[in-house]
Amino acid sequence: MSAERMEKKKTLDLRKKHIGPSCKIFFSHDPIKIIRAKGQYMYDEKGQQYLDCINNVAHVGHCHPDVVKAGAQQMELLNTNSRFLHDNLVLYAQRLQDTLPDKLSVCYFVNSGSEANDLALRLAWQYTGHKDIITLDNAYHGHVSSLIDISPYKFHHASDTELNQSVHVAPSPDVYRGKYRADHPDPATAYADEVKDIIHGVHEKGGKIAAFIAESLQSCGGQVIPPPGYFQQVAEHVRKAGGIFIADEVQVGFGRVGSHFWAFQLQGEDFVPDIVTMGKPIGNGHPMSCVVTTREVAEAFMSSGMEYFNTFGGNPVSCAIGMAVLDVIEKEDLQGNALRVGRHLTRLLEKQKEKHPLVGDIRGRGLFSGMELVKDRLKLTPATAEAQEVIYR
Ligand SMILES: Cc1ncc(COP(=O)(O)O)c(C=O)c1O
């Protein structure tokens, strides 16, 4: 029976029976069954059109014809693993490199954001020979075991004995409700000094820092824009301790921030991470992701003597799709669009702030923008139920 002809209730019943109960569903009171999508719209089984305000993956629009065509054409011709020579793999790596600082020149293609961040940790451990990782409070970096360990967003409720003792949590550089706020004379230094203190603490206990990992702008962690200069200072402390800097661009990369292609570039040209991880929009829905690093880190990974093999990562179909996504971003000036539409959206949201005391803060860059709801603008009491209602509507 075709899925489209199945009654919604039957789909839900089968889902309850066969799909793990921890896999949540949107709008659980009355779940929406989506059967097709085009551009910015999704359609349910009755033809009802929805404007998709949730997706952070369909970067160039759902089912973009150029992307679909690139995938289909390559699928008709060949799909295999990256142990064979193939032009798509090297040309795509070159295309990605063109968007990045020269130093970030070596790619590993993988299949999901989680896989990319897990590999980034392996690279860091191998390159530095160290073990300890510093992550930010409220961070989420993926669902595999190594990443739950560095994702306070997920492990908040864990007991001390369950926590990985080599993971250290630095305060989120949130100047709205964090430890140091916009009225602080130098929040970048204050937050970076917190990282420096953690490094001292680790050294005192005989540990050594392998890496600091952060999203270039924290997404699930609360739409946090780090103060300018924060990453430069953190990188200095971390590198002095022999560690490296991993920038997670899984949510915020590929021009979404409008003014730059990568969100770490918002911190200034003098900041270059040692590893950048990419995912979500990279394939516009096709499961693929990438880790980009320096030649030095890649050579150190090689020196372990262990081959890195990934069955699907970097296959010709994924690379064709990845290239088509980059082409569309360029051809349709989607980075410029993110800047222009993002500015417009921010202006509209600012008007809501003037009208409603519930709106505490509007913040973001380009089309990575958000609104924080509070019950009290001075105490910043979270308006959780109200926020949930707004999201639902
Ligand atoms: C910032 C960030 N990193 C990594 C991941 C993990 O990506 P995936 O779900 O593709 O494994 C996510 C997913 O939400 C994410 O938001």
Coordinates of C-alpha atoms and ligand atoms in Angstrom, one line a residue:
M1 CA 0.0 0.0 0.0
S2 CA 1.4 3.4 -0.9
A3 CA 2.1 5.6 2.2
E4 CA 0.1 8.4 0.7
R5 CA -3.0 6.4 0.7
M6 CA -2.8 5.3 4.3
E7 CA -5.2 7.0 6.8
K8 CA -3.3 9.4 9.1
K9 CA -4.5 7.4 12.1
K10 CA -3.0 4.2 10.7
T11 CA 0.3 5.9 10.1
L12 CA 0.3 7.1 13.7
D13 CA -0.6 3.6 15.0
L14 CA 2.1 1.9 13.0
R15 CA 4.6 4.6 14.2
K16 CA 3.7 3.9 17.8
K17 CA 4.1 0.2 17.3
H18 CA 7.3 0.1 15.3
I19 CA 9.3 3.4 16.0
G20 CA 11.2 3.9 19.2
P21 CA 9.1 6.0 21.6
S22 CA 12.0 8.4 22.3
C23 CA 11.8 9.6 18.6
K24 CA 9.5 12.6 19.1
I25 CA 7.0 13.9 16.7
F26 CA 6.1 17.6 16.0
F27 CA 2.8 18.8 17.2
S28 CA 2.1 15.7 19.2
H29 CA -1.5 16.6 20.1
D30 CA -2.4 16.6 16.4
P31 CA 0.6 15.5 14.3
I32 CA 0.9 16.7 10.8
K33 CA 1.4 14.2 8.0
I34 CA 3.5 15.8 5.3
I35 CA 3.5 14.1 1.9
R36 CA 5.3 16.5 -0.3
A37 CA 7.2 19.8 -0.3
K38 CA 8.4 22.5 -2.7
G39 CA 10.5 25.5 -2.0
Q40 CA 9.4 27.0 1.3
Y41 CA 6.1 25.1 1.5
M42 CA 5.1 21.7 2.8
Y43 CA 1.8 19.9 2.0
D44 CA -0.2 17.5 4.1
E45 CA -2.3 14.5 2.8
K46 CA -5.3 16.8 2.2
G47 CA -3.3 19.3 0.2
Q48 CA -3.1 21.9 3.0
Q49 CA -0.1 24.2 2.5
Y50 CA 2.2 25.1 5.4
L51 CA 4.9 27.6 5.4
D52 CA 8.0 25.7 6.7
C53 CA 9.4 27.8 9.5
I54 CA 11.1 24.8 11.2
N55 CA 13.5 23.3 8.7
N56 CA 17.1 24.1 9.1
V57 CA 18.1 21.6 6.4
A58 CA 16.1 22.5 3.2
H59 CA 18.6 25.3 2.8
V60 CA 17.9 26.0 -0.9
G61 CA 14.2 25.1 -0.7
H62 CA 12.6 21.7 -0.5
C63 CA 13.2 19.5 -3.6
H64 CA 15.1 22.1 -5.5
P65 CA 15.1 20.9 -9.1
D66 CA 18.8 21.4 -9.6
V67 CA 19.7 19.4 -6.5
V68 CA 17.2 16.6 -7.4
K69 CA 18.5 16.5 -11.0
A70 CA 22.2 16.3 -9.9
G71 CA 21.4 13.4 -7.5
A72 CA 19.2 11.5 -10.0
Q73 CA 21.7 11.9 -12.8
Q74 CA 24.6 10.7 -10.7
M75 CA 22.5 7.8 -9.3
E76 CA 21.8 6.6 -12.8
L77 CA 25.5 6.6 -13.6
L78 CA 27.4 5.3 -10.5
N79 CA 27.3 5.3 -6.8
T80 CA 30.2 3.7 -4.9
N81 CA 32.6 4.3 -2.1
S82 CA 35.6 6.7 -2.1
R83 CA 38.3 4.1 -2.5
F84 CA 37.9 4.5 -6.3
L85 CA 39.2 7.7 -7.9
H86 CA 36.3 9.9 -8.8
D87 CA 36.2 13.5 -10.0
N88 CA 33.1 14.5 -7.9
L89 CA 35.0 13.8 -4.6
V90 CA 38.0 16.0 -5.4
L91 CA 36.0 18.7 -7.2
Y92 CA 33.6 19.0 -4.3
A93 CA 36.4 19.2 -1.8
Q94 CA 37.9 22.0 -3.9
R95 CA 34.6 23.9 -4.0
L96 CA 34.2 23.7 -0.2
Q97 CA 37.8 24.8 0.2
D98 CA 37.1 27.9 -1.9
T99 CA 34.7 29.1 0.8
L100 CA 37.2 28.6 3.6
P101 CA 40.5 30.1 4.8
D102 CA 43.5 28.5 3.0
K103 CA 44.6 26.7 6.1
L104 CA 41.5 24.6 6.2
S105 CA 42.3 22.5 3.2
V106 CA 41.7 18.8 4.0
C107 CA 38.2 17.2 4.0
Y108 CA 36.7 14.0 5.4
F109 CA 33.2 13.3 4.1
V110 CA 30.8 11.6 6.5
N111 CA 27.1 11.1 6.8
S112 CA 25.6 13.2 9.6
G113 CA 26.5 16.1 11.9
S114 CA 27.0 13.6 14.7
E115 CA 29.5 11.6 12.7
A116 CA 31.3 14.8 11.7
N117 CA 31.7 15.9 15.3
D118 CA 32.7 12.4 16.5
L119 CA 35.5 12.3 13.9
A120 CA 36.5 15.9 14.9
L121 CA 37.1 14.6 18.4
R122 CA 39.1 11.7 17.1
L123 CA 41.3 14.0 15.1
A124 CA 41.8 16.3 18.1
W125 CA 42.7 13.4 20.4
Q126 CA 45.2 11.9 17.8
Y127 CA 46.8 15.3 16.9
T128 CA 47.3 16.5 20.4
G129 CA 47.8 13.2 22.3
H130 CA 45.6 14.8 25.0
K131 CA 42.2 13.8 26.3
D132 CA 40.3 16.6 27.9
I133 CA 37.6 18.5 26.0
I134 CA 36.0 21.9 26.9
T135 CA 32.5 22.4 25.7
L136 CA 29.9 25.2 26.3
D137 CA 27.0 25.1 28.7
N138 CA 23.7 24.2 26.9
A139 CA 25.6 22.9 23.9
Y140 CA 24.3 20.1 21.6
H141 CA 26.8 18.4 19.2
G142 CA 25.1 15.2 18.3
H143 CA 23.5 11.9 19.4
V144 CA 26.4 9.4 19.4
S145 CA 28.0 8.4 22.8
S146 CA 31.1 10.6 22.5
L147 CA 28.8 13.7 21.8
I148 CA 26.2 13.1 24.5
D149 CA 29.2 13.4 26.8
I150 CA 30.0 16.9 25.5
S151 CA 26.4 18.1 25.1
P152 CA 25.1 19.6 28.4
Y153 CA 21.8 20.3 26.6
K154 CA 21.3 16.5 26.8
F155 CA 23.2 15.5 29.9
H156 CA 21.9 18.3 32.2
H157 CA 19.9 15.7 34.2
A158 CA 22.7 13.1 34.5
S159 CA 24.2 12.4 37.9
D160 CA 27.9 13.2 38.6
T161 CA 28.9 9.6 38.3
E162 CA 27.4 9.4 34.8
L163 CA 29.5 12.4 33.6
N164 CA 32.6 12.0 31.6
Q165 CA 35.4 13.3 33.9
S166 CA 37.5 14.5 30.9
V167 CA 34.7 16.9 29.8
H168 CA 34.6 20.4 31.2
V169 CA 31.8 22.9 30.7
A170 CA 32.5 26.6 30.2
P171 CA 29.7 29.2 30.6
S172 CA 27.9 30.0 27.4
P173 CA 29.0 33.4 26.2
D174 CA 25.5 34.8 26.4
V175 CA 25.5 38.5 27.0
Y176 CA 21.7 38.6 27.5
R177 CA 21.2 36.2 30.4
G178 CA 24.6 34.7 31.0
K179 CA 27.2 35.2 33.7
Y180 CA 28.6 38.4 32.0
R181 CA 26.1 40.6 30.3
A182 CA 26.0 43.4 27.8
D183 CA 26.7 45.9 30.6
H184 CA 30.0 44.2 31.4
P185 CA 33.0 46.3 30.2
D186 CA 34.6 43.3 28.4
P187 CA 32.4 40.2 28.2
A188 CA 34.6 38.5 25.6
T189 CA 37.6 38.5 27.9
A190 CA 35.5 37.6 31.0
Y191 CA 34.1 34.5 29.2
A192 CA 37.4 33.6 27.7
D193 CA 39.1 33.8 31.1
E194 CA 36.6 31.2 32.3
V195 CA 38.0 28.9 29.7
K196 CA 41.5 29.8 30.8
D197 CA 40.6 28.9 34.4
I198 CA 39.2 25.6 33.4
I199 CA 42.5 24.8 31.6
H200 CA 44.4 25.7 34.8
G201 CA 42.1 23.4 36.8
V202 CA 42.6 20.5 34.3
H203 CA 46.4 21.0 34.5
E204 CA 46.4 21.0 38.2
K205 CA 44.7 17.6 38.1
G206 CA 47.2 16.3 35.7
G207 CA 45.0 16.4 32.6
K208 CA 45.7 18.0 29.2
I209 CA 43.4 19.8 26.8
A210 CA 42.7 18.2 23.5
A211 CA 40.1 20.6 22.2
F212 CA 37.6 23.3 22.8
I213 CA 34.4 22.7 20.8
A214 CA 31.6 25.2 20.2
E215 CA 29.0 26.1 17.6
S216 CA 30.1 29.3 15.9
L217 CA 26.7 30.7 17.2
Q218 CA 24.9 28.5 19.7
S219 CA 21.6 27.3 18.3
C220 CA 19.7 24.9 20.5
G221 CA 21.7 26.4 23.4
G222 CA 19.7 29.6 23.1
Q223 CA 20.6 31.5 20.0
V224 CA 23.7 32.9 21.5
I225 CA 26.0 35.4 19.6
P226 CA 29.4 35.3 21.3
P227 CA 30.9 38.8 21.9
P228 CA 33.5 39.8 19.3
G229 CA 37.0 38.6 20.1
Y230 CA 35.8 35.7 22.3
F231 CA 36.9 33.0 19.9
Q232 CA 40.3 34.6 19.3
Q233 CA 41.0 34.7 23.0
V234 CA 39.7 31.2 23.7
A235 CA 41.8 29.8 20.8
E236 CA 44.9 31.5 22.2
H237 CA 44.4 29.9 25.7
V238 CA 43.5 26.5 24.2
R239 CA 46.4 26.4 21.7
K240 CA 48.8 27.5 24.4
A241 CA 47.7 24.4 26.3
G242 CA 48.4 22.3 23.2
G243 CA 44.7 21.9 22.3
I244 CA 42.8 22.8 19.2
F245 CA 39.6 24.7 18.3
I246 CA 36.7 22.9 16.7
A247 CA 33.9 25.1 15.2
D248 CA 30.6 23.2 14.8
E249 CA 28.9 24.8 11.8
V250 CA 26.3 22.1 11.4
Q251 CA 23.4 24.5 11.9
V252 CA 24.8 27.9 11.2
G253 CA 27.0 27.4 8.1
F254 CA 26.5 27.8 4.3
G255 CA 25.6 31.5 4.2
R256 CA 22.7 31.4 6.7
V257 CA 24.2 34.3 8.7
G258 CA 24.1 36.5 5.6
S259 CA 27.2 38.6 5.9
H260 CA 29.6 35.6 5.7
F261 CA 29.5 32.1 4.4
W262 CA 30.7 30.6 7.7
A263 CA 29.5 31.9 11.1
F264 CA 32.9 31.7 12.7
Q265 CA 33.9 34.4 10.2
L266 CA 31.7 36.8 12.1
Q267 CA 34.5 36.9 14.7
G268 CA 36.9 38.5 12.2
E269 CA 39.5 37.5 9.7
D270 CA 42.1 36.9 12.3
F271 CA 40.2 33.9 13.6
V272 CA 40.5 30.5 11.9
P273 CA 39.5 27.3 13.7
D274 CA 41.6 24.1 13.4
I275 CA 38.6 22.0 12.5
V276 CA 35.2 22.9 11.0
T277 CA 32.3 20.5 11.0
M278 CA 29.4 20.8 8.6
G279 CA 26.1 19.0 8.2
K280 CA 22.3 19.6 7.9
P281 CA 22.0 22.1 4.9
I282 CA 25.1 20.7 3.2
G283 CA 23.0 18.2 1.1
N284 CA 19.6 20.0 1.4
G285 CA 18.1 16.9 3.0
H286 CA 20.4 14.2 1.5
P287 CA 22.3 12.7 4.5
M288 CA 25.9 13.9 4.2
S289 CA 28.3 15.9 6.2
C290 CA 32.0 17.0 6.3
V291 CA 34.9 17.6 8.6
V292 CA 37.5 20.1 7.2
T293 CA 40.8 20.5 8.9
T294 CA 44.5 21.5 8.4
R295 CA 47.1 19.5 6.7
E296 CA 49.0 19.1 10.1
V297 CA 46.0 17.6 11.9
A298 CA 45.2 15.3 9.0
E299 CA 48.9 14.1 8.8
A300 CA 48.8 13.4 12.5
F301 CA 45.6 11.3 12.1
M302 CA 47.3 9.4 9.4
S303 CA 50.3 8.7 11.6
S304 CA 48.3 6.5 13.8
G305 CA 48.6 3.9 11.0
M306 CA 44.8 3.2 11.1
E307 CA 43.0 3.6 7.8
Y308 CA 40.0 5.8 7.8
F309 CA 37.2 4.2 5.8
N310 CA 33.6 5.3 5.5
T311 CA 31.3 3.2 3.4
F312 CA 29.0 6.1 2.3
G313 CA 31.0 9.3 3.0
G314 CA 32.1 11.1 -0.1
N315 CA 30.2 8.9 -2.5
P316 CA 29.7 10.4 -6.0
V317 CA 26.0 11.0 -5.5
S318 CA 26.5 12.9 -2.3
C319 CA 29.2 14.9 -3.8
A320 CA 27.1 15.8 -6.9
I321 CA 24.3 16.9 -4.5
G322 CA 26.7 18.9 -2.4
M323 CA 28.0 20.7 -5.5
A324 CA 24.5 21.4 -6.7
V325 CA 23.6 23.0 -3.3
L326 CA 26.7 25.3 -3.5
D327 CA 25.7 26.2 -7.1
V328 CA 22.2 27.1 -6.1
I329 CA 23.4 29.2 -3.1
E330 CA 25.6 31.1 -5.5
K331 CA 23.2 31.3 -8.5
E332 CA 20.3 32.5 -6.4
D333 CA 22.4 34.7 -4.1
L334 CA 20.9 32.9 -1.1
Q335 CA 23.6 34.4 1.2
G336 CA 22.6 37.9 0.1
N337 CA 18.9 36.8 0.6
A338 CA 19.7 35.7 4.1
L339 CA 21.2 39.1 4.9
R340 CA 18.3 41.1 3.3
V341 CA 15.4 38.9 4.6
G342 CA 17.1 38.5 7.9
R343 CA 17.3 42.3 8.4
H344 CA 13.7 42.7 7.4
L345 CA 12.6 39.9 9.8
T346 CA 14.6 41.5 12.6
R347 CA 12.9 44.9 12.0
L348 CA 9.5 43.2 12.2
L349 CA 10.5 41.3 15.4
E350 CA 11.7 44.6 16.9
K351 CA 8.3 46.0 16.4
Q352 CA 6.8 43.1 18.3
K353 CA 9.2 43.9 21.1
E354 CA 7.9 47.5 21.2
K355 CA 4.3 46.2 21.4
H356 CA 4.7 43.2 23.8
P357 CA 6.5 43.3 27.2
L358 CA 6.8 39.5 26.8
V359 CA 9.4 39.9 24.1
G360 CA 12.7 40.2 26.0
D361 CA 15.3 40.1 23.3
I362 CA 15.7 39.8 19.5
R363 CA 19.0 38.5 18.4
G364 CA 20.6 36.7 15.5
R365 CA 22.5 37.2 12.3
G366 CA 21.0 36.8 8.8
L367 CA 18.4 34.1 8.8
F368 CA 19.7 32.7 12.0
S369 CA 17.4 34.8 14.2
G370 CA 15.4 34.3 17.3
M371 CA 13.3 36.0 19.9
E372 CA 13.5 35.3 23.7
L373 CA 10.3 35.6 25.7
V374 CA 10.5 36.6 29.4
K375 CA 7.8 37.2 32.0
D376 CA 9.9 40.1 33.4
R377 CA 12.3 42.2 31.4
L378 CA 14.5 42.9 34.5
K379 CA 14.5 39.6 36.2
L380 CA 14.5 37.8 32.8
T381 CA 12.2 35.1 34.1
P382 CA 11.8 32.6 31.3
A383 CA 8.3 32.6 29.8
T384 CA 8.4 28.9 29.0
A385 CA 4.7 28.1 28.5
E386 CA 4.2 31.2 26.4
A387 CA 7.2 30.4 24.2
Q388 CA 5.9 26.9 23.7
E389 CA 2.5 28.3 22.6
V390 CA 4.1 30.7 20.1
I391 CA 6.2 27.9 18.6
Y392 CA 3.1 25.7 18.4
R393 CA 1.1 28.4 16.6
Ligands
LIG1 C1 24.9 22.1 16.2 C2 24.7 20.7 15.9 N1 25.7 19.8 15.8 C3 25.5 18.5 15.5 C4 24.2 18.0 15.3 C5 24.0 16.6 15.0 O1 23.7 16.4 13.7 P1 22.9 15.1 13.2 O2 21.5 15.1 13.8 O3 22.9 15.2 11.7 O4 23.7 13.9 13.6 C6 23.1 18.9 15.4 C7 21.8 18.4 15.2 O5 20.8 18.9 15.6 C8 23.4 20.2 15.7 O6 22.3 21.1 15.8

